[in-house]
Coordinates of C-alpha atoms and ligand atoms in Angstrom, one line a residue:
Chain M
X711 CA 31.6 2.5 109.4
X712 CA 32.7 5.2 107.1
X713 CA 32.8 4.7 103.5
X714 CA 36.5 4.8 103.0
X715 CA 37.0 2.3 105.7
X716 CA 34.5 0.0 103.9
X717 CA 36.3 0.4 100.8
X718 CA 39.8 -0.4 102.2
X719 CA 38.2 -3.5 103.6
X720 CA 36.8 -4.6 100.4
X721 CA 39.8 -4.1 98.3
X722 CA 40.0 -2.2 95.0
X723 CA 37.2 0.4 94.3
X724 CA 35.2 -0.9 91.4
X725 CA 35.0 1.5 88.4
X726 CA 31.3 1.0 88.3
X727 CA 29.1 -0.2 91.1
X728 CA 25.6 -0.9 90.8
X729 CA 23.3 -1.6 93.9
X730 CA 19.7 -2.8 93.9
X731 CA 18.8 -1.1 90.7
X732 CA 15.1 -1.3 90.0
X733 CA 13.2 0.1 87.1
X734 CA 9.5 -0.4 85.9
X735 CA 7.9 0.9 83.0
X736 CA 4.2 1.2 83.7
X737 CA 3.4 -1.8 85.8
X738 CA 6.0 -3.7 84.0
X739 CA 9.1 -4.5 86.2
X740 CA 12.1 -4.6 83.8
X741 CA 15.1 -4.6 86.4
X742 CA 14.6 -6.0 89.7
X743 CA 17.3 -5.5 91.9
X744 CA 20.5 -5.6 89.8
X745 CA 24.2 -5.7 91.7
X746 CA 26.9 -5.5 89.6
X747 CA 30.6 -4.4 90.1
X748 CA 33.0 -3.8 87.2
X749 CA 36.6 -3.4 88.0
X750 CA 38.9 -0.7 86.4
X751 CA 40.4 -1.8 83.1
X752 CA 38.3 -4.9 82.8
X753 CA 35.4 -5.6 80.6
X754 CA 32.0 -7.3 81.5
X755 CA 29.6 -8.7 78.9
X756 CA 26.0 -8.8 79.6
X757 CA 23.9 -11.4 77.8
X758 CA 20.1 -12.1 78.1
X759 CA 17.0 -12.6 76.0
X760 CA 15.7 -10.1 73.7
X761 CA 13.5 -7.7 75.9
X762 CA 15.2 -8.7 79.0
X763 CA 16.2 -5.2 79.9
X764 CA 19.9 -5.1 78.8
X765 CA 19.6 -1.8 77.0
X766 CA 17.6 -0.4 79.9
X767 CA 20.3 -1.5 82.4
X768 CA 23.1 0.4 80.5
X769 CA 21.1 3.5 80.0
X770 CA 20.4 3.4 83.9
X771 CA 24.1 3.2 84.5
X772 CA 24.7 6.1 82.4
X773 CA 22.0 8.2 84.0
X774 CA 20.1 8.4 80.7
X775 CA 17.1 6.7 82.4
X776 CA 16.2 7.6 86.0
X777 CA 15.9 4.3 88.0
X778 CA 13.1 3.8 90.5
X779 CA 15.4 2.5 93.2
X780 CA 19.0 1.5 93.8
X781 CA 22.4 3.3 93.1
X782 CA 24.9 3.6 90.5
X783 CA 28.5 4.8 91.5
X784 CA 31.2 5.6 89.0
X785 CA 34.5 5.9 90.7
X786 CA 32.6 5.9 94.0
X787 CA 30.4 8.7 93.2
X788 CA 26.9 8.6 92.1
X789 CA 26.3 10.2 88.8
X790 CA 22.7 11.1 89.6
X791 CA 23.3 12.8 92.7
X792 CA 26.2 14.8 91.8
X793 CA 25.9 18.4 90.7
X794 CA 25.4 19.0 86.7
X795 CA 29.1 20.1 86.4
X796 CA 30.5 16.8 87.9
X797 CA 28.0 14.8 85.9
X798 CA 29.2 16.5 82.6
X799 CA 32.9 15.7 83.7
X800 CA 32.0 12.3 84.3
X801 CA 30.2 12.0 81.1
X802 CA 33.1 13.4 79.3
X803 CA 34.9 10.2 80.1
X804 CA 32.2 7.9 78.8
X805 CA 31.6 6.6 75.3
X806 CA 28.5 4.8 74.4
X807 CA 27.6 2.8 71.3
X808 CA 23.7 2.9 71.1
X809 CA 21.8 -0.3 69.8
X810 CA 20.4 1.6 66.8
X811 CA 23.6 3.6 66.1
X812 CA 21.8 7.0 67.1
X813 CA 23.8 8.9 64.6
X814 CA 23.1 12.4 64.1
X815 CA 21.5 12.6 60.6
X816 CA 21.8 16.3 60.2
X817 CA 25.6 16.2 60.4
X818 CA 28.0 14.4 58.0
X819 CA 29.7 11.4 59.2
X820 CA 33.0 12.9 60.3
X821 CA 31.3 15.5 62.2
X822 CA 29.5 12.6 64.1
X823 CA 32.8 10.8 64.8
X824 CA 34.5 13.9 66.0
X825 CA 31.4 15.5 67.9
X826 CA 32.7 14.6 71.4
X827 CA 36.2 16.0 70.4
X828 CA 34.6 19.2 69.0
X829 CA 32.3 19.5 72.1
X830 CA 35.1 19.5 74.4
X831 CA 37.0 22.1 72.5
X832 CA 39.9 19.8 72.2
X833 CA 40.7 20.2 68.7
X834 CA 40.1 22.6 65.8
X835 CA 37.8 21.7 63.0
X836 CA 40.5 20.6 60.5
X837 CA 42.2 18.6 63.3
X838 CA 38.8 17.0 64.1
X839 CA 38.4 15.9 60.5
X840 CA 41.8 14.1 60.2
X841 CA 41.1 12.4 63.7
X842 CA 37.7 11.3 62.3
X843 CA 39.5 9.9 59.2
X844 CA 41.9 7.9 61.4
X845 CA 39.0 6.3 63.6
X846 CA 37.0 5.5 60.7
X847 CA 40.1 3.7 59.3
X848 CA 40.3 1.7 62.5
X849 CA 36.8 0.5 62.0
X850 CA 37.4 -0.5 58.5
X851 CA 35.8 2.6 56.7
X852 CA 37.5 4.7 54.2
X853 CA 38.1 8.4 54.8
X854 CA 35.8 9.5 52.0
X855 CA 32.9 7.9 54.0
X856 CA 33.3 10.9 56.4
X857 CA 31.7 13.4 53.8
X858 CA 28.5 11.1 53.4
X859 CA 25.5 11.8 55.5
X860 CA 24.5 8.7 57.9
X861 CA 21.4 8.0 56.0
X862 CA 23.6 7.0 53.0
X863 CA 25.2 4.4 54.9
X864 CA 24.3 0.6 55.2
X865 CA 23.2 -0.7 58.6
X866 CA 26.5 -2.2 59.2
X867 CA 28.4 1.0 58.1
X868 CA 26.3 3.0 60.5
X869 CA 27.1 0.9 63.3
X870 CA 30.9 1.1 62.7
X871 CA 30.4 4.8 62.5
X872 CA 28.7 4.7 65.9
X873 CA 31.5 2.7 67.3
X874 CA 34.0 5.1 65.9
X875 CA 32.2 8.0 67.6
X876 CA 31.9 6.2 71.1
X877 CA 35.9 5.4 71.0
X878 CA 37.0 8.8 69.1
X879 CA 37.6 10.7 72.5
X880 CA 39.4 7.6 74.0
X881 CA 37.1 7.5 77.0
X882 CA 38.1 5.6 80.0
X883 CA 34.5 4.1 80.3
X884 CA 33.1 2.3 77.2
X885 CA 29.5 0.9 76.9
X886 CA 28.6 -1.0 73.8
X887 CA 25.0 -2.0 73.2
X888 CA 25.4 -4.9 70.6
X889 CA 28.4 -3.6 68.8
X890 CA 28.6 -6.5 66.3
X891 CA 24.9 -7.2 65.4
X892 CA 24.5 -6.9 61.8
X893 CA 28.1 -7.0 60.9
X894 CA 29.4 -10.0 58.8
X895 CA 31.6 -12.5 60.7
X896 CA 35.0 -11.1 59.6
X897 CA 34.1 -7.4 60.4
X898 CA 32.7 -8.7 63.7
X899 CA 35.9 -10.2 64.6
X900 CA 37.8 -7.0 63.5
X901 CA 35.4 -4.8 65.9
X902 CA 35.8 -7.4 68.7
X903 CA 39.5 -6.9 68.1
X904 CA 39.2 -3.2 68.3
X905 CA 37.2 -3.2 71.6
X906 CA 39.6 -5.5 73.2
X907 CA 42.5 -3.1 72.1
X908 CA 40.6 -0.2 73.8
X909 CA 40.2 -2.1 76.9
X910 CA 43.8 -3.9 77.1
X911 CA 45.9 -0.8 75.3
X912 CA 44.0 2.3 76.7
X913 CA 43.1 0.7 80.1
X914 CA 39.3 1.5 79.6
X915 CA 36.7 0.1 81.6
X916 CA 33.9 -1.5 79.2
X917 CA 30.4 -3.1 79.5
X918 CA 29.3 -4.7 76.4
X919 CA 25.8 -6.3 75.5
X920 CA 26.0 -9.1 73.1
X921 CA 23.9 -12.0 71.6
X922 CA 27.0 -13.8 70.1
X923 CA 28.8 -15.9 72.3
X924 CA 31.9 -16.2 70.3
X925 CA 32.1 -12.4 70.4
X926 CA 31.1 -12.4 74.2
X927 CA 34.2 -14.7 74.9
X928 CA 36.6 -12.7 72.7
X929 CA 35.4 -9.3 74.3
X930 CA 34.7 -10.1 78.0
X931 CA 36.7 -10.7 81.1
X932 CA 33.7 -11.2 83.0
X933 CA 30.1 -12.1 82.0
X934 CA 26.7 -11.7 83.5
X935 CA 23.3 -13.1 82.4
X936 CA 20.2 -11.0 82.8
X937 CA 16.9 -12.8 83.1
X938 CA 13.5 -11.6 84.4
X939 CA 15.0 -8.5 85.7
X940 CA 17.8 -10.2 87.7
X941 CA 21.5 -11.1 87.0
X942 CA 20.9 -14.7 87.7
X943 CA 24.7 -15.6 86.9
X944 CA 28.1 -13.9 87.1
X945 CA 31.2 -15.3 86.3
X946 CA 34.4 -15.4 84.1
X947 CA 33.5 -14.8 80.4
X948 CA 35.6 -17.9 79.6
X949 CA 33.2 -20.0 81.6
X950 CA 30.1 -18.8 79.7
X951 CA 29.7 -22.1 77.7
X952 CA 30.1 -24.6 80.8
X953 CA 28.7 -22.4 83.5
X954 CA 26.9 -25.0 85.5
X955 CA 23.9 -22.7 85.5
X956 CA 21.0 -24.6 83.5
X957 CA 19.5 -21.2 82.3
X958 CA 22.9 -19.9 80.9
X959 CA 23.6 -23.2 79.6
X960 CA 20.4 -23.1 77.6
X961 CA 20.9 -19.6 76.6
X962 CA 24.6 -20.0 75.5
X963 CA 24.0 -23.0 73.6
X964 CA 20.7 -21.9 72.0
X965 CA 18.7 -24.9 73.1
X966 CA 14.7 -24.8 72.8
X967 CA 14.1 -26.8 75.8
X968 CA 15.2 -25.7 79.3
X969 CA 14.3 -23.6 82.5
X970 CA 13.7 -20.5 80.3
X971 CA 10.4 -20.6 78.4
X972 CA 10.2 -18.2 75.6
X973 CA 6.8 -16.5 75.6
X974 CA 5.6 -17.5 72.2
X975 CA 1.9 -18.0 71.0
X976 CA -0.3 -19.3 73.5
Chain E
X222 CA -22.3 8.8 89.5
X223 CA -21.9 12.6 90.3
X224 CA -18.8 11.8 92.5
X225 CA -17.4 10.0 89.4
X226 CA -18.0 13.0 87.3
X227 CA -16.2 15.2 89.8
X228 CA -13.4 12.6 90.1
X229 CA -12.8 12.7 86.3
X230 CA -13.0 16.5 86.2
X231 CA -10.4 16.6 89.0
X232 CA -8.1 14.2 87.1
X233 CA -8.5 16.4 84.0
X234 CA -7.7 19.6 86.0
X235 CA -4.6 17.8 87.8
X236 CA -3.4 16.6 84.4
X237 CA -3.7 20.2 83.0
X238 CA -1.9 21.6 85.9
X239 CA 0.9 19.1 85.7
X240 CA 1.5 19.8 82.0
X241 CA 1.4 23.6 82.6
X242 CA 3.9 23.0 85.4
X243 CA 6.3 21.0 83.4
X244 CA 6.0 23.3 80.4
X245 CA 6.9 26.2 82.6
X246 CA 9.9 24.3 84.1
X247 CA 11.1 23.3 80.4
X248 CA 10.8 27.0 79.2
X249 CA 12.8 28.3 82.3
X250 CA 15.5 25.6 81.6
X251 CA 15.6 26.6 78.1
X252 CA 15.9 30.3 78.6
X253 CA 18.6 29.8 81.4
X254 CA 20.6 27.9 78.9
X255 CA 20.2 30.7 76.6
X256 CA 21.9 32.9 78.9
X257 CA 24.8 30.7 80.0
X258 CA 27.8 29.6 77.8
X259 CA 28.8 27.7 76.0
X260 CA 26.8 29.4 73.0
X261 CA 26.2 27.9 69.6
X262 CA 26.0 31.0 67.5
X263 CA 26.1 28.8 64.3
X264 CA 23.0 27.0 65.4
X265 CA 21.2 30.2 66.4
X266 CA 21.9 31.7 62.9
X267 CA 20.7 28.4 61.1
X268 CA 17.6 28.4 63.1
X269 CA 16.8 32.2 62.3
X270 CA 17.6 31.3 58.7
X271 CA 15.0 28.5 58.8
X272 CA 12.4 30.4 60.8
X273 CA 12.8 33.9 59.3
X274 CA 14.4 33.7 55.7
X275 CA 12.7 30.5 54.5
X276 CA 9.3 31.6 55.9
X277 CA 9.4 34.8 53.9
X278 CA 7.4 33.8 50.9
X279 CA 4.6 32.3 52.7
X280 CA 4.4 35.2 55.1
X281 CA 4.8 37.7 52.3
X282 CA 1.8 36.1 50.3
X283 CA -0.2 36.1 53.5
X284 CA 0.5 39.7 54.4
X285 CA -0.3 41.0 50.7
X286 CA -3.5 39.3 50.4
X287 CA -4.7 40.2 53.9
X288 CA -3.8 44.0 53.1
X289 CA -5.8 43.7 49.9
X290 CA -8.8 42.2 51.4
X291 CA -8.7 44.5 54.4
X292 CA -8.7 47.6 52.1
X293 CA -11.7 46.2 50.1
X294 CA -13.8 45.3 53.1
X295 CA -12.7 48.6 54.8
X296 CA -14.0 50.7 52.2
X297 CA -17.3 49.0 51.9
X298 CA -18.0 49.1 55.4
X299 CA -16.7 52.7 55.9
X300 CA -18.8 54.0 52.9
X301 CA -22.0 53.2 54.7
X302 CA -20.8 56.0 57.1
X303 CA -19.3 58.0 54.2
X304 CA -16.0 57.5 55.8
X305 CA -13.9 56.0 53.2
X306 CA -11.0 58.3 53.8
X307 CA -10.4 56.4 57.2
X308 CA -9.7 53.2 55.3
X309 CA -5.9 54.0 55.1
X310 CA -5.8 54.3 58.8
X311 CA -7.8 51.2 59.4
X312 CA -5.5 49.2 57.3
X313 CA -2.4 50.3 58.7
X314 CA -3.5 49.9 62.4
X315 CA -5.0 46.5 61.8
X316 CA -1.8 45.2 60.1
X317 CA 0.7 46.5 62.4
X318 CA -1.1 45.9 65.7
X319 CA -2.8 42.6 65.0
X320 CA -2.7 40.8 61.6
X321 CA 0.8 41.0 60.9
X322 CA 2.1 39.3 64.2
X323 CA -0.8 37.0 64.4
X324 CA -1.0 35.8 60.8
X325 CA 2.9 35.7 60.3
X326 CA 2.8 33.7 63.7
X327 CA 0.2 31.3 62.6
X328 CA 2.1 30.6 59.5
X329 CA 5.4 30.0 61.0
X330 CA 3.7 27.8 63.7
X331 CA 2.6 25.5 60.9
X332 CA 5.8 25.6 59.1
X333 CA 8.5 26.0 61.8
X334 CA 6.7 24.6 64.7
X335 CA 5.8 21.4 63.2
X336 CA 9.2 20.8 61.5
X337 CA 10.9 21.4 65.0
X338 CA 8.7 19.0 66.8
X339 CA 9.3 16.5 64.1
X340 CA 13.1 16.8 64.1
X341 CA 13.4 16.7 67.9
X342 CA 10.9 14.0 68.1
X343 CA 12.8 11.8 65.7
X344 CA 16.0 12.4 67.7
X345 CA 14.4 11.5 70.7
X346 CA 13.0 8.3 69.6
X347 CA 16.1 7.3 67.9
X348 CA 18.3 7.8 71.0
X349 CA 20.0 10.7 69.3
X350 CA 19.1 13.0 72.3
X351 CA 20.7 10.7 74.8
X352 CA 23.6 10.4 72.3
X353 CA 24.3 14.0 72.7
X354 CA 24.5 13.8 76.3
X355 CA 27.2 11.0 76.3
X356 CA 29.1 13.4 74.0
X357 CA 29.7 16.2 76.5
X358 CA 26.7 18.2 75.1
X359 CA 23.7 19.3 77.0
X360 CA 20.8 18.5 74.8
X361 CA 18.7 21.5 76.2
X362 CA 21.4 23.8 75.4
X363 CA 22.3 22.4 71.9
X364 CA 18.9 21.8 70.6
X365 CA 16.5 23.9 72.6
X366 CA 18.1 27.2 73.5
X367 CA 19.3 28.2 70.1
X368 CA 15.7 27.7 68.7
X369 CA 14.2 29.7 71.4
X370 CA 16.5 32.5 70.8
X371 CA 15.9 32.3 67.0
X372 CA 12.3 32.5 67.5
X373 CA 12.4 35.6 69.6
X374 CA 14.8 37.2 66.7
X375 CA 13.2 35.9 63.6
X376 CA 9.6 36.6 64.0
X377 CA 9.9 40.5 64.6
X378 CA 12.0 40.6 61.5
X379 CA 9.5 38.7 59.5
X380 CA 6.6 40.9 61.0
X381 CA 8.3 44.1 59.8
X382 CA 8.4 42.6 56.2
X383 CA 4.7 41.5 56.8
X384 CA 3.7 45.0 58.0
X385 CA 5.0 46.7 55.0
X386 CA 3.6 44.3 52.6
X387 CA 0.4 44.4 54.4
X388 CA 0.2 48.0 54.0
X389 CA 1.4 47.7 50.3
X390 CA -1.4 45.2 49.6
X391 CA -4.0 47.7 50.8
X392 CA -2.4 50.6 48.9
X393 CA -2.5 48.5 45.6
X394 CA -6.2 47.8 46.1
X395 CA -7.2 51.3 47.3
X396 CA -5.4 53.0 44.4
X397 CA -5.9 50.7 41.5
X398 CA -9.5 49.6 42.3
X399 CA -11.3 51.9 44.7
X400 CA -9.9 54.9 43.1
X401 CA -8.0 56.5 46.1
X402 CA -5.4 59.2 45.2
X403 CA -1.9 57.5 45.7
X404 CA 0.0 60.3 47.6
X405 CA -3.0 60.9 49.8
X406 CA -3.5 57.5 50.9
X407 CA 0.2 57.4 51.7
X408 CA 0.2 60.4 53.8
X409 CA -2.9 59.3 55.4
X410 CA -1.2 56.0 56.3
X411 CA 1.9 57.7 57.7
X412 CA -0.1 60.1 59.7
X413 CA -2.1 57.5 61.5
X414 CA 0.9 55.3 61.9
X415 CA 2.5 55.5 65.6
X416 CA 5.7 54.3 66.8
X417 CA 4.0 52.5 69.7
X418 CA 1.7 50.4 67.3
X419 CA 4.7 49.0 65.4
X420 CA 7.0 48.3 68.3
X421 CA 4.2 46.7 70.4
X422 CA 3.4 44.6 67.2
X423 CA 7.1 43.7 67.2
X424 CA 6.9 42.8 71.0
X425 CA 3.9 40.6 70.2
X426 CA 6.0 38.9 67.4
X427 CA 9.0 38.2 69.8
X428 CA 6.5 36.6 72.2
X429 CA 4.8 34.6 69.5
X430 CA 8.1 33.4 68.1
X431 CA 9.1 32.2 71.6
X432 CA 6.0 30.4 72.0
X433 CA 6.2 28.7 68.4
X434 CA 9.9 27.6 69.2
X435 CA 8.9 26.4 72.7
X436 CA 6.0 24.4 71.6
X437 CA 8.0 22.6 68.8
X438 CA 11.0 21.9 71.2
X439 CA 8.8 20.9 74.1
X440 CA 6.5 18.5 72.3
X441 CA 9.5 17.1 70.2
X442 CA 11.7 16.8 73.0
X443 CA 9.3 14.9 75.1
X444 CA 7.9 12.8 72.4
X445 CA 7.8 8.8 72.8
X446 CA 6.8 5.9 71.1
X447 CA 8.1 5.8 67.6
X448 CA 6.8 7.6 64.5
X449 CA 3.3 7.7 65.8
X450 CA 4.5 9.7 68.8
X451 CA 6.5 11.8 66.8
X452 CA 3.3 12.5 64.6
X453 CA 1.2 13.2 67.6
X454 CA 4.0 15.6 68.9
X455 CA 3.9 17.6 65.6
X456 CA 0.3 18.0 65.7
X457 CA 0.2 19.2 69.5
X458 CA 3.1 21.5 68.6
X459 CA 1.1 23.4 65.9
X460 CA -2.3 23.3 67.8
X461 CA -1.0 24.4 71.1
X462 CA 1.3 27.3 69.4
X463 CA -1.7 28.4 67.5
X464 CA -4.1 28.5 70.3
X465 CA -1.3 30.2 72.7
X466 CA -0.7 32.8 70.1
X467 CA -4.4 33.9 69.9
X468 CA -4.6 33.7 73.6
X469 CA -1.5 35.8 74.1
X470 CA -2.5 38.2 71.3
X471 CA -5.5 39.1 73.4
X472 CA -3.5 39.3 76.7
X473 CA -0.9 41.7 75.0
X474 CA -3.5 43.7 73.3
X475 CA -5.4 44.2 76.7
X476 CA -2.0 45.1 78.4
X477 CA -0.7 47.5 75.9
X478 CA -3.3 48.9 73.6
X479 CA -6.3 49.4 76.0
X480 CA -5.9 52.5 78.2
Ligands
ATP1028 N1 11.0 4.0 77.1 C1 10.4 2.8 77.6 N2 9.1 2.9 77.7 C2 8.5 1.7 78.1 N3 9.0 0.6 78.1 C3 10.3 0.4 77.7 C4 11.0 1.5 77.4 N4 12.3 1.1 77.3 C5 12.3 -0.3 77.4 N5 11.1 -0.9 77.7 C6 10.5 -2.1 77.9 O1 11.7 -2.5 78.7 C7 12.0 -3.9 78.4 C8 13.4 -4.2 78.1 O2 13.8 -3.4 77.1 P1 15.3 -3.3 76.6 O3 15.3 -2.5 75.4 O4 16.2 -3.0 77.8 O5 15.7 -4.8 76.0 P2 17.0 -5.5 75.6 O6 17.3 -6.5 76.4 O7 17.9 -4.6 75.2 O8 16.4 -6.2 74.2 P3 17.2 -6.5 72.8 O9 18.1 -7.7 73.0 O10 16.0 -6.8 72.1 O11 17.8 -5.2 72.5 C9 11.1 -4.3 77.1 O12 10.2 -5.1 77.4 C10 10.6 -2.9 76.7 O13 9.3 -3.0 76.2
MG1029 MG1 18.8 -3.8 73.7

């Protein structure tokens, strides 16, 4: 059966299709056969314990970490197998917020925010600076912040600058690794609103990692839970709090007792 | 027992071959990005300034003192053969052929090789290099290629200065302390100075500059494991660059000067 026929039979093509993804570091298996589909214009939140491999999963999807096995297709094309030029074109449509911000500390904030635009030669430097100020205001930062260096910002401000950098080029795929961790509740809600806005208004496709259930339900259409290298549950984000899965229940309600045993001192 | 030893030796050898291979691939990838657009002239310029201009003080001091001590030792040694008059030529040949490029290279390896490894290493462990590739930028092209090119450009420029100051150091000691006649010393220097010596010294410098940048970039780019990993990368960058400079100095001298 040809791939196109197969696709015609299985309905719309997912924007992101992950199959059998495996990744081990040394002897430690982190991802053990992940299958995930993300439809165009929807957002999926990934939840899971600390160290369960959420960041590794997102980096594998982006092709920043080479998986040991499995495939990642974006718009039906594998990022890792495609030639460098196609990969660059695909990456140009991707925005990524790294868990620790990963701001370029040698550049002022505004150049960080406008980096993607400048790299694609889409704007002149003055235009880029104006655009950066605009995006900074969307994440609740004054334009004057643009002239500071990232090291002069608080942790929460760095996170918002990183978010501004991820969305500045209006990419059609967005990846957020803990976008609201370290922000106060009000700013968290503002950022959630901004992410929803990117998905709903611009029609972007998003994957977000979060530990905050309220935020997960605000951002996500779909949700998935990662445990011991597998996605043990996938469903609607609205069903997160009563999923019927014991492990998800324990996690989302933050209970100490349940199927998930934290590996504390023994 | 003996087999264990052979196996261990084999592992070490295999490891060495693997590192050499990955280093060669890294160098080739970096050089190919030097040649292909987009180019980053501003980054090349910044790297040339960092490697060349800001290394001037330390290289200048090294060169002057080396020239001075060389003149001192040369005249002592040559006087035993009543050949003090040859010390001008000894100084100028040693400086342009060997000491200028090698000492400037070693100094810059300590200064710039370490800084490059630390900067790229920090960028690696804080995900900044990954962030570059999600922002329509090829990290090898943005971070590595400009530095490699800058190494090839900056070190020869530094060595020109080092050559001049080294000879000047020799001249100062020869005339002020050892009683040489100034004009005679200069004429002797110029008579023994051949274009080939200087140009081949500059070729050496270009190779050393490339090696310094390559080692800094390679170890920084591939560092892992937080602050400790960055520290290890910095050490490795300086040590490997220094050893390679001395090894390549021998190889290039053998190739060019010995006929
Ligand atoms: N480069 C690496 N080398 C070795 N091990 C790694 C590497 N990156 C991640 N790991 C391991 O993979 C596991 C998953 O890491 P990951 O960063 O994906 O966790 P996470 O789910 O994002 O956790 P958190 O919620 O704390 O961010 C961890 O046990 C970590 O030790
Ligand atoms: Mg993480």
